[in-house]
Tab-separated table of C-alpha atoms in Angstrom:
chain	number	residue	atom	x	y	z
A	225	MET	CA	-0.896	10.486	-22.883
A	226	THR	CA	-4.349	9.340	-21.803
A	227	ALA	CA	-6.851	11.639	-20.097
A	228	ALA	CA	-6.230	9.800	-16.809
A	229	GLN	CA	-2.483	10.358	-17.133
A	230	ALA	CA	-2.997	14.022	-17.984
A	231	ASP	CA	-5.278	14.527	-14.975
A	232	LEU	CA	-2.850	12.861	-12.576
A	233	ALA	CA	0.284	14.414	-14.094
A	234	GLN	CA	-0.889	17.987	-13.521
A	235	PRO	CA	0.968	19.639	-10.605
A	236	THR	CA	-1.296	19.585	-7.574
A	237	ALA	CA	-1.039	20.056	-3.852
A	238	ASN	CA	0.020	16.394	-3.803
A	239	SER	CA	3.005	16.859	-6.083
A	240	THR	CA	6.546	16.216	-4.925
A	241	GLU	CA	7.713	19.627	-6.091
A	242	MET	CA	5.187	21.540	-3.993
A	243	THR	CA	4.989	19.505	-0.769
A	244	GLY	CA	7.777	16.947	-0.709
A	245	GLU	CA	5.071	14.267	-0.825
A	246	PRO	CA	5.095	11.676	-3.601
A	247	MET	CA	3.170	12.607	-6.739
A	248	LEU	CA	0.375	10.216	-7.698
A	249	ASP	CA	0.467	9.109	-11.323
A	250	VAL	CA	-0.633	6.466	-13.819
A	251	PRO	CA	2.016	3.730	-14.214
A	252	GLU	CA	4.014	3.343	-17.430
A	253	VAL	CA	5.717	0.211	-18.750
A	254	ALA	CA	9.083	1.567	-17.577
A	255	ASP	CA	7.717	1.419	-14.003
A	256	GLY	CA	7.198	-2.358	-14.094
A	257	ALA	CA	10.660	-3.233	-12.780
A	258	HIS	CA	10.239	-0.778	-9.907
A	259	LEU	CA	6.851	-2.246	-8.971
A	260	TRP	CA	8.397	-5.718	-8.977
A	261	ARG	CA	11.196	-4.493	-6.656
A	262	ILE	CA	8.743	-2.808	-4.263
A	263	ALA	CA	6.604	-5.974	-4.162
A	264	ARG	CA	9.687	-8.156	-3.599
A	265	ASP	CA	10.985	-5.938	-0.815
A	266	SER	CA	7.590	-5.731	0.919
A	267	GLY	CA	8.154	-9.107	2.534
A	268	THR	CA	4.402	-9.790	2.571
A	269	LEU	CA	3.135	-9.807	-1.012
A	270	ASP	CA	3.084	-12.826	-3.253
A	271	LEU	CA	5.756	-11.906	-5.772
A	272	ASN	CA	4.670	-12.264	-9.379
A	273	SER	CA	7.105	-12.550	-12.269
A	274	SER	CA	8.811	-9.359	-13.413
A	275	TYR	CA	7.089	-9.921	-16.755
A	276	SER	CA	3.663	-9.677	-15.091
A	277	TYR	CA	4.482	-6.250	-13.615
A	278	LEU	CA	5.551	-4.999	-17.052
A	279	LEU	CA	2.308	-6.294	-18.569
A	280	TRP	CA	0.308	-4.823	-15.704
A	281	CYS	CA	1.785	-1.378	-16.351
A	282	ARG	CA	0.889	-1.721	-20.019
A	283	ASP	CA	-2.529	-3.392	-19.934
A	284	PHE	CA	-3.997	-2.205	-16.623
A	285	ALA	CA	-2.403	1.233	-16.192
A	286	ALA	CA	-5.807	2.948	-16.262
A	287	THR	CA	-6.907	0.904	-13.236
A	288	SER	CA	-3.660	1.231	-11.297
A	289	VAL	CA	-1.760	4.077	-9.656
A	290	VAL	CA	1.820	4.770	-8.566
A	291	ALA	CA	3.350	7.295	-6.187
A	292	ARG	CA	6.532	8.874	-7.513
A	293	GLY	CA	9.341	10.118	-5.326
A	294	ALA	CA	11.372	13.273	-5.959
A	295	ASP	CA	13.442	11.391	-8.556
A	296	GLY	CA	10.296	10.442	-10.498
A	297	LEU	CA	10.597	6.732	-9.705
A	298	PRO	CA	7.752	4.764	-8.104
A	299	VAL	CA	7.863	4.429	-4.313
A	300	ALA	CA	4.412	2.849	-3.940
A	301	PHE	CA	1.651	1.380	-6.053
A	302	VAL	CA	-1.837	-0.041	-6.199
A	303	THR	CA	-2.662	-2.378	-9.064
A	304	GLY	CA	-6.191	-3.295	-9.993
A	305	TYR	CA	-8.580	-4.154	-12.772
A	306	VAL	CA	-12.275	-3.952	-13.547
A	307	ARG	CA	-13.694	-7.461	-13.312
A	308	PRO	CA	-14.853	-8.616	-16.758
A	309	ASP	CA	-17.887	-10.442	-15.345
A	310	ALA	CA	-18.716	-7.633	-12.881
A	311	PRO	CA	-18.032	-4.328	-14.685
A	312	ASP	CA	-19.125	-2.288	-11.658
A	313	THR	CA	-16.324	-3.852	-9.552
A	314	LEU	CA	-12.692	-2.796	-9.180
A	315	LEU	CA	-10.547	-5.651	-7.932
A	316	VAL	CA	-7.422	-4.378	-6.156
A	317	TRP	CA	-4.651	-6.857	-6.899
A	318	GLN	CA	-1.707	-5.521	-4.898
A	319	VAL	CA	-0.857	-2.568	-2.664
A	320	ALA	CA	2.763	-1.904	-1.736
A	321	VAL	CA	4.710	0.991	-0.259
A	322	ASP	CA	8.498	1.173	-0.175
A	323	ALA	CA	9.785	0.887	3.415
A	324	ALA	CA	11.108	4.483	3.438
A	325	HIS	CA	7.608	5.837	2.705
A	326	ARG	CA	5.502	3.731	5.076
A	327	GLY	CA	3.530	5.119	7.994
A	328	ARG	CA	2.435	8.327	6.228
A	329	GLY	CA	-0.968	7.277	4.903
A	330	LEU	CA	0.325	6.883	1.357
A	331	ALA	CA	-1.442	3.558	0.730
A	332	GLY	CA	-4.759	5.134	1.746
A	333	ARG	CA	-4.182	8.125	-0.553
A	334	LEU	CA	-3.363	5.791	-3.431
A	335	LEU	CA	-6.475	3.704	-2.803
A	336	ASP	CA	-8.725	6.787	-2.569
A	337	THR	CA	-7.241	8.278	-5.746
A	338	LEU	CA	-7.556	5.045	-7.698
A	339	SER	CA	-11.113	4.272	-6.614
A	340	ASP	CA	-12.266	7.838	-7.366
A	341	ARG	CA	-10.625	7.781	-10.804
A	342	VAL	CA	-11.982	4.354	-11.761
A	343	ALA	CA	-15.448	5.243	-10.436
A	344	ALA	CA	-15.437	8.358	-12.637
A	345	THR	CA	-14.210	6.561	-15.759
A	346	HIS	CA	-15.800	3.105	-15.385
A	347	GLY	CA	-18.757	3.706	-13.066
A	348	ILE	CA	-17.616	1.214	-10.437
A	349	ARG	CA	-19.692	0.930	-7.280
A	350	ARG	CA	-17.838	-1.910	-5.545
A	351	LEU	CA	-14.234	-2.600	-4.603
A	352	GLU	CA	-12.908	-6.091	-3.956
A	353	THR	CA	-9.568	-7.349	-2.762
A	354	THR	CA	-8.225	-10.411	-1.006
A	355	VAL	CA	-6.277	-10.387	2.239
A	356	THR	CA	-4.637	-13.247	4.107
A	357	PRO	CA	-5.618	-13.557	7.789
A	358	ASP	CA	-2.101	-12.649	8.955
A	359	ASN	CA	-1.914	-9.389	6.961
A	360	THR	CA	-3.010	-6.877	9.599
A	361	ALA	CA	-1.727	-3.865	7.634
A	362	SER	CA	-3.984	-4.677	4.674
A	363	ASP	CA	-6.902	-5.417	6.978
A	364	ARG	CA	-6.480	-1.959	8.551
A	365	LEU	CA	-6.070	-0.280	5.140
A	366	PHE	CA	-9.285	-1.701	3.656
A	367	THR	CA	-11.300	-1.412	6.888
A	368	SER	CA	-10.292	2.254	7.118
A	369	PHE	CA	-11.097	2.775	3.420
A	370	ALA	CA	-14.619	1.371	3.949
A	371	GLU	CA	-15.111	3.585	7.006
A	372	ARG	CA	-13.978	6.726	5.127
A	373	ARG	CA	-16.450	5.883	2.367
A	374	GLY	CA	-19.324	5.039	4.708
A	375	ALA	CA	-19.476	1.690	2.909
A	376	LEU	CA	-20.263	-1.804	4.058
A	377	LEU	CA	-17.355	-4.238	4.275
A	378	SER	CA	-18.048	-7.940	4.038
A	379	ARG	CA	-15.491	-10.734	4.350
A	380	GLU	CA	-15.617	-14.348	3.213
A	381	VAL	CA	-13.013	-16.921	2.248
A	382	LEU	CA	-12.548	-16.794	-1.524
A	383	PHE	CA	-9.751	-19.349	-1.840
A	384	ALA	CA	-9.018	-21.848	0.927
A	385	GLY	CA	-5.360	-22.538	1.666
A	386	GLU	CA	-5.565	-26.105	0.374
A	387	GLN	CA	-6.662	-24.833	-3.049
A	388	PHE	CA	-3.185	-23.422	-3.652
A	389	PRO	CA	-0.556	-25.744	-5.101
A	390	GLY	CA	2.503	-26.578	-3.083
A	391	PRO	CA	3.984	-29.294	-0.915
A	392	ASP	CA	2.588	-27.941	2.370
A	393	GLY	CA	-0.855	-26.773	1.291
A	394	GLY	CA	0.928	-23.801	-0.151
A	395	HIS	CA	-0.764	-20.714	1.158
A	396	GLU	CA	-2.871	-18.971	3.771
A	397	PRO	CA	-6.522	-18.623	2.772
A	398	GLU	CA	-7.349	-15.533	0.720
A	399	VAL	CA	-10.281	-13.701	2.279
A	400	LEU	CA	-12.401	-11.653	-0.107
A	401	TYR	CA	-13.088	-8.128	1.167
A	402	ALA	CA	-16.058	-6.580	-0.648
A	403	ILE	CA	-16.667	-2.864	-0.066
A	404	GLU	CA	-19.827	-1.178	-1.327
A	405	PRO	CA	-21.363	1.123	-2.240
A	406	LEU	CA	-18.406	3.301	-3.167
A	407	THR	CA	-18.822	6.967	-2.477
A	408	ALA	CA	-16.439	9.875	-2.096
A	409	PRO	CA	-14.601	9.925	1.248
A	410	ALA	CA	-16.419	11.723	4.041
A	411	ALA	CA	-15.044	15.181	4.834
A	412	SER	CA	-12.952	15.303	8.001
């Protein structure tokens, strides 16, 4: 068990046993199939191969987080990685919450937990993600995250729709959200 797993696995006020809320944890390879299912069922995420979710849980577990339900299985996740050419930047790849757990602020808790952990272990100062223009839930999530952190949020098209392969242009544009500087969330 890594130090990050040990820190997250300790019973806390966030644990399922104490509050009924999902416990936040570091993903394991066995979680890959569950992450794939949650992504598939989201109806909004680009679904990657099941193989990629298994690899993600192996190779990028330290920069990702899952929420576990009472049965110990993932009910939500945030996957990310530290950009090789920008080691102070965490790129958030995907955020997904199972339908039964939506509307409770779980995605925000996952994002806060992950960014705090990766800032402590990797010294990140910037968070990036991409959001399609029609994804209002993700826009709200990352706008709210920036506000909680007192950070600046900039947006610019990273990949235009016509850059994606496919018979019809393939894809909505992916807008890069850059949030910096990262700080701890402001006290409420």
